[in-house]
Short mmCIF file of C-alpha atoms in Angstrom, two decimals:
data_model
loop_
_atom_site.label_atom_id
_atom_site.label_comp_id
_atom_site.label_asym_id
_atom_site.label_seq_id
_atom_site.Cartn_x
_atom_site.Cartn_y
_atom_site.Cartn_z
CA MET A 865 -62.69 -65.55 -116.88
CA THR A 866 -63.87 -67.38 -119.99
CA SER A 867 -62.39 -70.57 -121.34
CA ALA A 868 -63.16 -71.96 -124.76
CA VAL A 869 -65.69 -74.75 -124.94
CA SER A 870 -67.11 -75.68 -128.29
CA SER A 871 -70.80 -74.99 -128.94
CA PRO A 872 -72.31 -75.15 -125.46
CA SER A 873 -76.05 -75.49 -125.21
CA PRO A 874 -77.85 -72.26 -124.30
CA ALA A 875 -79.58 -74.12 -121.50
CA GLN A 876 -76.17 -74.77 -119.95
CA GLY A 877 -75.25 -71.09 -119.88
CA PRO A 878 -72.05 -69.49 -121.18
CA ALA A 879 -69.01 -71.68 -121.47
CA ARG A 880 -67.39 -71.53 -118.00
CA ALA A 881 -67.72 -67.79 -117.58
CA GLY A 882 -66.08 -68.09 -114.16
CA ARG A 883 -66.70 -67.97 -110.42
CA ASN A 884 -67.41 -64.24 -110.32
CA PHE A 885 -69.98 -64.54 -113.08
CA GLY A 886 -71.72 -67.36 -111.21
CA LEU A 887 -71.84 -65.38 -107.97
CA LEU A 888 -73.09 -62.26 -109.74
CA THR A 889 -75.81 -64.19 -111.56
CA ALA A 890 -76.98 -66.05 -108.45
CA ALA A 891 -77.08 -62.84 -106.39
CA ALA A 892 -78.93 -60.97 -109.14
CA ILE A 893 -81.57 -63.71 -109.40
CA ILE A 894 -82.13 -63.64 -105.64
CA THR A 895 -82.53 -59.85 -105.46
CA SER A 896 -84.67 -59.73 -108.60
CA LEU A 897 -87.06 -62.30 -107.14
CA GLY A 898 -87.41 -60.21 -103.99
CA THR A 899 -87.51 -56.76 -105.54
CA HIS A 900 -90.21 -57.36 -108.13
CA GLY A 901 -92.50 -58.75 -105.47
CA ALA A 902 -91.63 -55.88 -103.13
CA LEU A 903 -92.59 -53.26 -105.73
CA ILE A 904 -96.12 -54.68 -105.75
CA ALA A 905 -96.11 -55.02 -101.95
CA ALA A 906 -95.11 -51.39 -101.46
CA ALA A 907 -98.05 -50.19 -103.53
CA PHE A 908 -100.50 -52.35 -101.57
CA ALA A 909 -98.92 -51.27 -98.29
CA VAL A 910 -99.66 -47.64 -99.18
CA LEU A 911 -103.25 -48.47 -100.12
CA GLU A 912 -103.87 -50.60 -97.02
CA SER A 913 -102.56 -47.77 -94.82
CA GLY A 914 -105.35 -45.53 -96.15
CA GLY A 915 -103.50 -43.96 -99.06
CA ASP A 916 -104.83 -43.44 -102.57
CA GLY A 917 -103.41 -43.60 -106.09
CA GLY A 918 -101.69 -40.25 -105.65
CA ASP A 919 -99.89 -41.54 -102.54
CA VAL A 920 -98.74 -44.62 -104.45
CA GLY A 921 -97.31 -42.26 -107.07
CA LEU A 922 -95.50 -40.24 -104.40
CA VAL A 923 -93.85 -43.36 -102.99
CA ALA A 924 -92.82 -44.47 -106.49
CA ALA A 925 -91.42 -41.00 -107.22
CA ALA A 926 -89.48 -41.11 -103.94
CA ARG A 927 -87.61 -44.13 -105.29
CA THR A 928 -86.88 -42.58 -108.70
CA ALA A 929 -85.69 -39.14 -107.54
CA PRO A 930 -82.53 -40.26 -105.67
CA LEU A 931 -81.79 -42.71 -108.48
CA VAL A 932 -81.54 -39.76 -110.87
CA LEU A 933 -79.70 -37.54 -108.37
CA PHE A 934 -77.00 -40.00 -107.29
CA LEU A 935 -76.36 -42.18 -110.35
CA LEU A 936 -73.39 -40.20 -111.65
CA ILE A 937 -71.82 -40.01 -108.20
CA GLY A 938 -72.41 -43.74 -107.81
CA GLY A 939 -70.56 -44.43 -111.05
CA ALA A 940 -67.57 -42.34 -109.99
CA VAL A 941 -67.45 -44.03 -106.58
CA ALA A 942 -67.63 -47.49 -108.16
CA ASP A 943 -64.60 -46.72 -110.38
CA ARG A 944 -62.70 -45.28 -107.41
CA LEU A 945 -63.35 -48.03 -104.82
CA PRO A 946 -63.45 -51.83 -105.18
CA ARG A 947 -66.77 -52.44 -106.91
CA HIS A 948 -67.78 -55.42 -104.82
CA ARG A 949 -67.53 -53.30 -101.66
CA VAL A 950 -69.80 -50.66 -103.18
CA MET A 951 -72.27 -53.39 -104.12
CA VAL A 952 -72.25 -54.92 -100.62
CA ALA A 953 -72.70 -51.50 -98.99
CA ALA A 954 -75.65 -50.75 -101.28
CA ASN A 955 -77.19 -54.17 -100.54
CA THR A 956 -76.80 -53.47 -96.81
CA LEU A 957 -78.61 -50.14 -97.15
CA ASN A 958 -81.41 -51.81 -99.13
CA CYS A 959 -81.67 -54.65 -96.62
CA VAL A 960 -81.96 -52.33 -93.62
CA SER A 961 -84.42 -49.94 -95.27
CA GLN A 962 -86.68 -52.76 -96.48
CA ALA A 963 -86.53 -54.47 -93.08
CA VAL A 964 -87.66 -51.27 -91.34
CA PHE A 965 -90.37 -50.78 -93.99
CA ALA A 966 -91.58 -54.35 -93.40
CA LEU A 967 -91.63 -53.86 -89.62
CA LEU A 968 -93.66 -50.65 -89.87
CA VAL A 969 -96.18 -52.28 -92.21
CA LEU A 970 -96.53 -55.43 -90.10
CA THR A 971 -97.08 -53.40 -86.91
CA GLY A 972 -99.57 -51.08 -88.62
CA GLY A 973 -97.53 -47.97 -87.91
CA ALA A 974 -96.40 -47.02 -91.43
CA GLU A 975 -97.05 -43.38 -92.34
CA LEU A 976 -96.71 -41.93 -95.81
CA TRP A 977 -93.61 -39.87 -95.06
CA GLN A 978 -91.90 -42.90 -93.55
CA MET A 979 -92.67 -45.04 -96.59
CA MET A 980 -91.39 -42.29 -98.88
CA LEU A 981 -88.17 -41.93 -96.87
CA LEU A 982 -87.47 -45.67 -96.77
CA THR A 983 -88.25 -46.04 -100.47
CA ALA A 984 -85.90 -43.11 -101.19
CA LEU A 985 -83.14 -44.96 -99.32
CA CYS A 986 -83.75 -47.97 -101.59
CA GLY A 987 -83.43 -45.70 -104.64
CA THR A 988 -80.18 -44.28 -103.26
CA GLY A 989 -78.80 -47.77 -102.81
CA GLN A 990 -79.79 -48.62 -106.37
CA ALA A 991 -78.01 -45.50 -107.66
CA PHE A 992 -74.71 -46.68 -106.19
CA PHE A 993 -75.30 -50.36 -106.85
CA SER A 994 -76.21 -50.32 -110.55
CA PRO A 995 -73.02 -48.76 -112.03
CA ALA A 996 -70.84 -50.91 -109.75
CA ALA A 997 -72.75 -54.06 -110.69
CA GLU A 998 -72.56 -53.41 -114.43
CA GLY A 999 -68.84 -52.68 -114.25
CA MET A 1000 -68.26 -55.82 -112.16
CA LEU A 1001 -70.30 -57.96 -114.54
CA MET A 1002 -68.37 -56.73 -117.58
CA SER A 1003 -65.03 -57.36 -115.88
CA SER A 1004 -66.07 -60.92 -114.98
CA VAL A 1005 -65.94 -62.23 -118.56
CA THR A 1006 -63.50 -61.89 -121.44
CA GLY A 1007 -63.28 -62.75 -125.09
CA GLU A 1008 -65.79 -64.22 -127.47
CA GLN A 1009 -67.97 -65.72 -124.72
CA ALA A 1010 -68.80 -62.26 -123.32
CA ALA A 1011 -71.94 -61.82 -125.42
CA ARG A 1012 -73.19 -65.31 -124.52
CA ALA A 1013 -72.56 -64.55 -120.84
CA PHE A 1014 -74.44 -61.25 -121.02
CA ALA A 1015 -77.37 -62.94 -122.77
CA PHE A 1016 -77.47 -65.70 -120.14
CA PHE A 1017 -77.34 -63.11 -117.34
CA ARG A 1018 -80.18 -61.08 -118.85
CA MET A 1019 -82.27 -64.20 -119.44
CA SER A 1020 -81.80 -65.19 -115.80
CA MET A 1021 -82.77 -61.71 -114.64
CA HIS A 1022 -85.91 -61.59 -116.78
CA GLY A 1023 -86.97 -65.02 -115.61
CA ALA A 1024 -86.48 -63.99 -111.99
CA ALA A 1025 -88.42 -60.76 -112.59
CA ILE A 1026 -91.40 -62.65 -113.97
CA GLY A 1027 -91.24 -65.20 -111.17
CA GLY A 1028 -90.77 -62.52 -108.51
CA ALA A 1029 -93.80 -60.54 -109.65
CA ALA A 1030 -95.94 -63.69 -109.73
CA LEU A 1031 -94.68 -64.89 -106.34
CA GLY A 1032 -95.12 -61.45 -104.81
CA GLY A 1033 -98.69 -61.22 -106.08
CA ALA A 1034 -99.51 -64.65 -104.69
CA MET A 1035 -97.95 -63.83 -101.31
CA ILE A 1036 -99.85 -60.53 -101.06
CA ALA A 1037 -103.10 -62.37 -101.79
CA ALA A 1038 -102.35 -64.80 -98.95
CA MET A 1039 -100.67 -62.61 -96.31
CA ASP A 1040 -99.75 -59.09 -95.24
CA PRO A 1041 -97.62 -57.07 -97.75
CA GLY A 1042 -95.13 -56.55 -94.94
CA TRP A 1043 -94.02 -60.16 -95.20
CA VAL A 1044 -93.17 -59.67 -98.88
CA LEU A 1045 -91.05 -56.65 -97.91
CA ALA A 1046 -89.37 -58.78 -95.24
CA VAL A 1047 -88.54 -61.43 -97.84
CA ASP A 1048 -87.00 -58.69 -100.02
CA ALA A 1049 -84.85 -57.54 -97.09
CA ALA A 1050 -83.66 -61.13 -96.57
CA ALA A 1051 -82.90 -61.44 -100.30
CA PHE A 1052 -80.67 -58.35 -100.14
CA ALA A 1053 -78.87 -59.85 -97.14
CA VAL A 1054 -78.18 -63.14 -98.92
CA ALA A 1055 -77.11 -61.37 -102.12
CA GLY A 1056 -74.77 -59.11 -100.17
CA VAL A 1057 -73.07 -62.12 -98.62
CA LEU A 1058 -72.59 -63.70 -102.06
CA ARG A 1059 -71.16 -60.49 -103.49
CA ALA A 1060 -68.73 -60.18 -100.59
CA PHE A 1061 -66.99 -63.30 -101.94
CA LEU A 1062 -66.30 -61.80 -105.39
CA ASP A 1063 -62.65 -62.06 -106.42
CA VAL A 1064 -61.20 -58.75 -107.61
CA SER A 1065 -57.56 -59.82 -107.71
CA HIS A 1066 -57.60 -59.79 -111.53
CA ILE A 1067 -58.58 -56.10 -111.61
CA PRO A 1068 -55.63 -53.67 -111.52
CA ALA A 1069 -55.38 -51.44 -108.47
CA ARG A 1070 -56.94 -48.03 -108.95
CA ALA A 1071 -54.52 -45.16 -109.46
CA PRO A 1072 -54.87 -42.34 -106.91
CA GLY A 1073 -57.78 -40.18 -108.01
CA ARG A 1074 -57.83 -36.42 -108.49
CA GLY A 1075 -61.17 -36.02 -106.81
CA LEU A 1076 -64.80 -36.89 -107.44
CA LEU A 1077 -65.43 -34.04 -109.87
CA ALA A 1078 -62.36 -34.96 -111.89
CA ASP A 1079 -63.57 -38.57 -112.06
CA LEU A 1080 -66.98 -37.42 -113.25
CA ARG A 1081 -65.33 -35.23 -115.89
CA ASP A 1082 -63.19 -38.16 -117.09
CA GLY A 1083 -66.31 -40.27 -117.40
CA TRP A 1084 -68.07 -37.56 -119.39
CA GLN A 1085 -65.07 -37.19 -121.71
CA GLU A 1086 -65.17 -40.94 -122.32
CA VAL A 1087 -68.83 -40.65 -123.35
CA ALA A 1088 -68.49 -37.41 -125.32
CA GLY A 1089 -65.46 -38.69 -127.23
CA ARG A 1090 -67.36 -41.66 -128.68
CA PRO A 1091 -70.15 -40.60 -131.08
CA TRP A 1092 -71.79 -44.02 -131.03
CA LEU A 1093 -71.99 -43.87 -127.23
CA TRP A 1094 -73.47 -40.43 -126.67
CA ALA A 1095 -75.79 -40.80 -129.67
CA ILE A 1096 -77.38 -43.96 -128.29
CA VAL A 1097 -77.55 -42.55 -124.74
CA LEU A 1098 -79.44 -39.54 -126.11
CA GLN A 1099 -81.64 -41.81 -128.21
CA PHE A 1100 -82.65 -43.87 -125.19
CA SER A 1101 -83.33 -40.83 -123.04
CA VAL A 1102 -86.22 -40.23 -125.46
CA VAL A 1103 -87.13 -43.87 -126.17
CA VAL A 1104 -87.32 -44.96 -122.52
CA ALA A 1105 -89.31 -41.85 -121.60
CA VAL A 1106 -92.00 -42.24 -124.28
CA VAL A 1107 -92.20 -46.02 -123.82
CA GLY A 1108 -92.62 -45.41 -120.09
CA ALA A 1109 -95.41 -42.92 -120.70
CA ALA A 1110 -97.17 -45.21 -123.19
CA GLU A 1111 -96.99 -48.34 -121.07
CA ALA A 1112 -97.38 -46.89 -117.57
CA VAL A 1113 -100.09 -44.33 -118.34
CA TYR A 1114 -101.83 -44.98 -121.67
CA GLY A 1115 -101.67 -48.79 -121.66
CA PRO A 1116 -103.84 -49.28 -118.56
CA LEU A 1117 -106.28 -46.61 -119.79
CA VAL A 1118 -106.69 -48.26 -123.20
CA ALA A 1119 -107.12 -51.64 -121.51
CA ARG A 1120 -109.83 -50.23 -119.25
CA ASP A 1121 -111.73 -48.35 -121.96
CA GLU A 1122 -111.20 -50.50 -125.07
CA LEU A 1123 -110.04 -54.01 -124.16
CA GLY A 1124 -112.25 -55.01 -121.28
CA GLY A 1125 -110.19 -54.29 -118.19
CA ALA A 1126 -106.83 -54.81 -116.55
CA ARG A 1127 -106.46 -58.51 -117.40
CA PRO A 1128 -105.75 -58.01 -121.14
CA TRP A 1129 -103.01 -55.51 -120.30
CA GLY A 1130 -101.56 -58.03 -117.87
CA PHE A 1131 -101.50 -60.61 -120.67
CA ALA A 1132 -99.71 -58.11 -122.93
CA LEU A 1133 -97.06 -57.37 -120.29
CA ALA A 1134 -96.59 -61.10 -119.73
CA ALA A 1135 -96.09 -61.57 -123.47
CA PHE A 1136 -93.39 -58.88 -123.37
CA GLY A 1137 -91.68 -60.75 -120.53
CA VAL A 1138 -91.74 -64.01 -122.49
CA GLY A 1139 -90.33 -62.13 -125.48
CA THR A 1140 -87.37 -60.89 -123.44
CA LEU A 1141 -86.58 -64.47 -122.46
CA GLY A 1142 -86.78 -65.53 -126.12
CA GLY A 1143 -84.57 -62.63 -127.19
CA ALA A 1144 -81.92 -63.46 -124.61
CA LEU A 1145 -81.99 -67.10 -125.70
CA LEU A 1146 -81.56 -65.99 -129.32
CA MET A 1147 -78.54 -63.86 -128.40
CA MET A 1148 -76.85 -66.85 -126.80
CA ARG A 1149 -76.65 -68.28 -130.33
CA TRP A 1150 -76.50 -65.26 -132.61
CA LYS A 1151 -73.45 -63.00 -132.74
CA PRO A 1152 -74.18 -60.11 -135.12
CA ARG A 1153 -70.94 -58.80 -136.61
CA ARG A 1154 -72.02 -55.17 -136.62
CA LEU A 1155 -73.12 -54.94 -133.01
CA LEU A 1156 -74.75 -51.55 -132.88
CA LEU A 1157 -76.29 -51.70 -136.34
CA ALA A 1158 -78.13 -54.91 -135.42
CA GLY A 1159 -79.05 -53.55 -132.01
CA THR A 1160 -80.30 -50.20 -133.27
CA LEU A 1161 -82.41 -51.75 -136.02
CA CYS A 1162 -84.12 -53.70 -133.25
CA VAL A 1163 -85.12 -50.48 -131.49
CA PHE A 1164 -87.63 -49.67 -134.25
CA PRO A 1165 -90.07 -52.37 -133.01
CA LEU A 1166 -90.34 -50.49 -129.72
CA ALA A 1167 -92.72 -48.17 -131.56
CA LEU A 1168 -95.15 -51.05 -132.16
CA PRO A 1169 -96.82 -51.17 -128.71
CA SER A 1170 -97.68 -47.45 -128.86
CA ALA A 1171 -99.07 -47.91 -132.38
CA GLY A 1172 -100.96 -51.03 -131.30
CA LEU A 1173 -102.55 -49.16 -128.40
CA ALA A 1174 -103.43 -46.24 -130.67
CA VAL A 1175 -105.47 -48.45 -133.06
CA PRO A 1176 -106.22 -50.28 -130.64
CA LEU A 1177 -105.36 -53.85 -131.63
CA PRO A 1178 -107.36 -56.76 -130.21
CA VAL A 1179 -105.79 -58.52 -127.24
CA ALA A 1180 -104.16 -61.27 -129.33
CA GLY A 1181 -102.58 -58.73 -131.68
CA LEU A 1182 -101.34 -56.59 -128.80
CA CYS A 1183 -99.78 -59.64 -127.13
CA ALA A 1184 -98.02 -60.54 -130.40
CA VAL A 1185 -96.68 -57.00 -130.71
CA MET A 1186 -95.43 -57.02 -127.12
CA PHE A 1187 -93.73 -60.39 -127.63
CA VAL A 1188 -91.87 -59.10 -130.70
CA THR A 1189 -90.87 -55.98 -128.77
CA GLY A 1190 -89.48 -58.12 -125.95
CA VAL A 1191 -87.34 -60.11 -128.37
CA ALA A 1192 -86.11 -56.95 -130.08
CA ILE A 1193 -85.09 -55.10 -126.93
CA GLU A 1194 -82.98 -58.06 -125.85
CA VAL A 1195 -81.11 -58.06 -129.16
CA PHE A 1196 -80.30 -54.41 -128.50
CA GLY A 1197 -79.50 -54.98 -124.81
CA VAL A 1198 -76.97 -57.76 -125.37
CA SER A 1199 -75.40 -55.96 -128.33
CA TRP A 1200 -75.07 -52.79 -126.27
CA MET A 1201 -73.45 -54.54 -123.31
CA THR A 1202 -71.05 -56.32 -125.65
CA ALA A 1203 -70.07 -53.03 -127.29
CA LEU A 1204 -69.40 -51.40 -123.92
CA HIS A 1205 -67.40 -54.41 -122.76
CA GLN A 1206 -65.35 -54.33 -125.96
CA GLU A 1207 -64.73 -50.59 -126.27
CA ILE A 1208 -64.61 -49.02 -122.80
CA PRO A 1209 -61.50 -49.28 -120.59
CA GLU A 1210 -62.16 -51.39 -117.50
CA GLU A 1211 -61.32 -48.61 -115.06
CA LYS A 1212 -64.05 -46.38 -116.56
CA LEU A 1213 -66.84 -48.94 -117.01
CA SER A 1214 -68.89 -47.87 -114.00
CA ARG A 1215 -68.74 -44.16 -114.82
CA VAL A 1216 -69.81 -44.79 -118.40
CA SER A 1217 -72.56 -47.11 -117.15
CA ALA A 1218 -73.74 -44.35 -114.81
CA TYR A 1219 -74.06 -41.85 -117.67
CA ASP A 1220 -75.93 -44.52 -119.65
CA TRP A 1221 -78.33 -45.19 -116.77
CA PHE A 1222 -78.78 -41.47 -116.15
CA GLY A 1223 -79.70 -40.87 -119.77
CA SER A 1224 -82.24 -43.68 -119.62
CA VAL A 1225 -84.08 -42.58 -116.47
CA ALA A 1226 -83.69 -38.79 -116.36
CA MET A 1227 -86.67 -37.96 -118.61
CA VAL A 1228 -89.04 -40.69 -117.40
CA PRO A 1229 -90.63 -38.64 -114.58
CA LEU A 1230 -91.19 -35.71 -116.97
CA ALA A 1231 -92.72 -37.93 -119.67
CA THR A 1232 -95.08 -39.74 -117.31
CA ALA A 1233 -96.13 -36.45 -115.70
CA ALA A 1234 -96.80 -34.91 -119.13
CA ALA A 1235 -98.75 -37.89 -120.46
CA GLY A 1236 -102.08 -36.81 -118.95
CA PRO A 1237 -101.92 -33.16 -120.11
CA VAL A 1238 -100.84 -34.24 -123.59
CA GLU A 1239 -103.78 -36.64 -123.81
CA THR A 1240 -106.12 -33.82 -122.81
CA LEU A 1241 -104.59 -31.49 -125.39
CA VAL A 1242 -104.41 -33.74 -128.46
CA GLY A 1243 -106.29 -36.94 -127.59
CA ARG A 1244 -105.10 -40.35 -126.46
CA SER A 1245 -104.78 -41.96 -129.89
CA GLU A 1246 -102.85 -38.97 -131.26
CA ALA A 1247 -100.56 -38.99 -128.22
CA LEU A 1248 -99.79 -42.68 -128.75
CA TRP A 1249 -99.07 -42.17 -132.45
CA GLY A 1250 -96.77 -39.36 -131.38
CA CYS A 1251 -94.91 -41.74 -129.05
CA ALA A 1252 -94.44 -44.22 -131.89
CA ALA A 1253 -93.25 -41.47 -134.25
CA LEU A 1254 -90.70 -40.17 -131.75
CA ILE A 1255 -89.18 -43.63 -131.34
CA VAL A 1256 -88.87 -44.07 -135.11
CA LEU A 1257 -87.48 -40.57 -135.57
CA VAL A 1258 -84.72 -40.69 -132.96
CA THR A 1259 -83.74 -44.25 -133.96
CA ALA A 1260 -83.45 -43.26 -137.61
CA GLY A 1261 -81.33 -40.31 -136.50
CA VAL A 1262 -78.92 -42.56 -134.63
CA LEU A 1263 -78.38 -44.63 -137.79
CA LEU A 1264 -76.93 -41.49 -139.41
CA VAL A 1265 -73.92 -41.77 -137.06
CA PRO A 1266 -71.21 -43.73 -138.96
CA ASP A 1267 -69.80 -45.36 -135.81
CA VAL A 1268 -73.21 -46.83 -134.98
CA ARG A 1269 -73.43 -48.45 -138.42
CA ASN A 1270 -69.83 -49.63 -138.57
CA LEU A 1271 -68.65 -50.66 -135.09
CA THR A 1272 -67.67 -54.30 -135.50
CA ARG A 1273 -67.42 -57.22 -133.10
CA ARG A 1274 -63.83 -58.22 -132.44
CA SER A 1275 -62.56 -61.78 -132.43
CA THR A 1276 -59.62 -60.93 -130.18
CA VAL A 1277 -59.79 -61.23 -126.39
CA LYS A 1278 -59.99 -58.04 -124.37
CA GLU A 1279 -57.77 -58.40 -121.33
CA ILE A 1280 -59.10 -57.07 -118.04
CA GLY A 1281 -57.63 -53.65 -117.46
CA GLY A 1282 -56.32 -53.36 -121.02
CA ARG A 1283 -57.37 -50.52 -123.31
CA PRO A 1284 -59.27 -51.71 -126.39
CA ALA A 1285 -58.20 -50.91 -129.90
CA PRO A 1286 -60.14 -48.20 -131.74
CA ALA A 1287 -63.26 -49.28 -133.57
CA ARG A 1288 -61.77 -48.44 -136.98
CA GLU A 1289 -58.80 -50.76 -136.36
CA SER A 1290 -61.21 -53.51 -135.37
CA ALA A 1291 -63.24 -53.02 -138.51
CA ASP A 1292 -60.15 -52.99 -140.72
CA ALA A 1293 -58.76 -56.09 -139.05
CA GLU A 1294 -61.95 -57.98 -139.77
CA SER A 1295 -62.34 -56.56 -143.31
CA ALA A 1296 -65.42 -54.52 -142.42
CA VAL A 1297 -67.04 -52.46 -145.14
CA GLY A 1298 -65.57 -48.91 -144.95
CA GLY A 1299 -66.09 -47.73 -141.37
CA ASN A 1300 -65.32 -44.58 -139.48
CA GLY A 1301 -63.73 -45.26 -136.10
#
């Protein structure tokens, strides 16, 4: 729960966001440190076992496929059961699967099908964990400090991601990738213990459900009944897919052929990471009144990296573009989380989060698979300009939705378990310029 403290320093975090928020943030930092190193370790484990780039792609796909398949079910389960129990169960699955993966790699007995299976179990755990975690995070803060708390959480996560990737790379250079996977398993164990101590006494008991399908239908009705929500979910199904294709496929190719190798692309990705930290720090201070208008305007810069690669820009220019993009996506991310926290009933947060996640990841495999054929058909530069144009087009389309332009930040406290007032009432109460609720 949040208590009012005047003008806290961003470095001190949100003003007493509460015990649950502290546990969630600490656990997320621990798992993020381990996971980002483990992603690198898994790729090297495949290569050191005699696999090639195609095998690395198969193992990566094995993680993504169950994430897409089980996300919606995971959201329904997280709204039906105590969320902290779902999170601990998912952490346990991830811990065991990574521990077995580490053991196989360290003993030299890892085969491709085993690595794919174990990675798929990790993806399954993530599918159940993510909606539960987002719902739990949003229910851990209330009132005007929510946005500051979300910004602090995201800043901590991004910092841990950067540190985890660097630490993982250093560990792989010094020792067997299996040890990095073992560290990740231990991180899941520690995080699971922390999450087991979350206090859910402030969350109303769940009413008896009508079944999993009925819960999924209720979640869909919550999304479909809010134009701002389904419009942005659809927008990001396209944006995330084309950004993924540009940065995962075209970026390394441009770096190799035009910029002098992998190192410049690494610098650009690092600049993006620094930008996300700067954006989160900014959002600990700035509270845009029209949440989604500010956030959506900051999606336009996501077209810049594709355009920069299409030119291509020199390394310094590309790093600058990636930094700006990192700042911009954090403005959107914090604004989006604040809007969900403000508008969605607590008992449906995880299901709505699951539909949001599903929209973001569902088209990524298709886009990355199509990137090569599209490049062959139209050329790399033209494909990248097409990525940039798609981002601009769908973002401009979202701004045509009145609720996206007019949804306004509330000054009143949203009580846990209470239903929020409609967006139009919020806008009228705060003298917003003519909005549609």
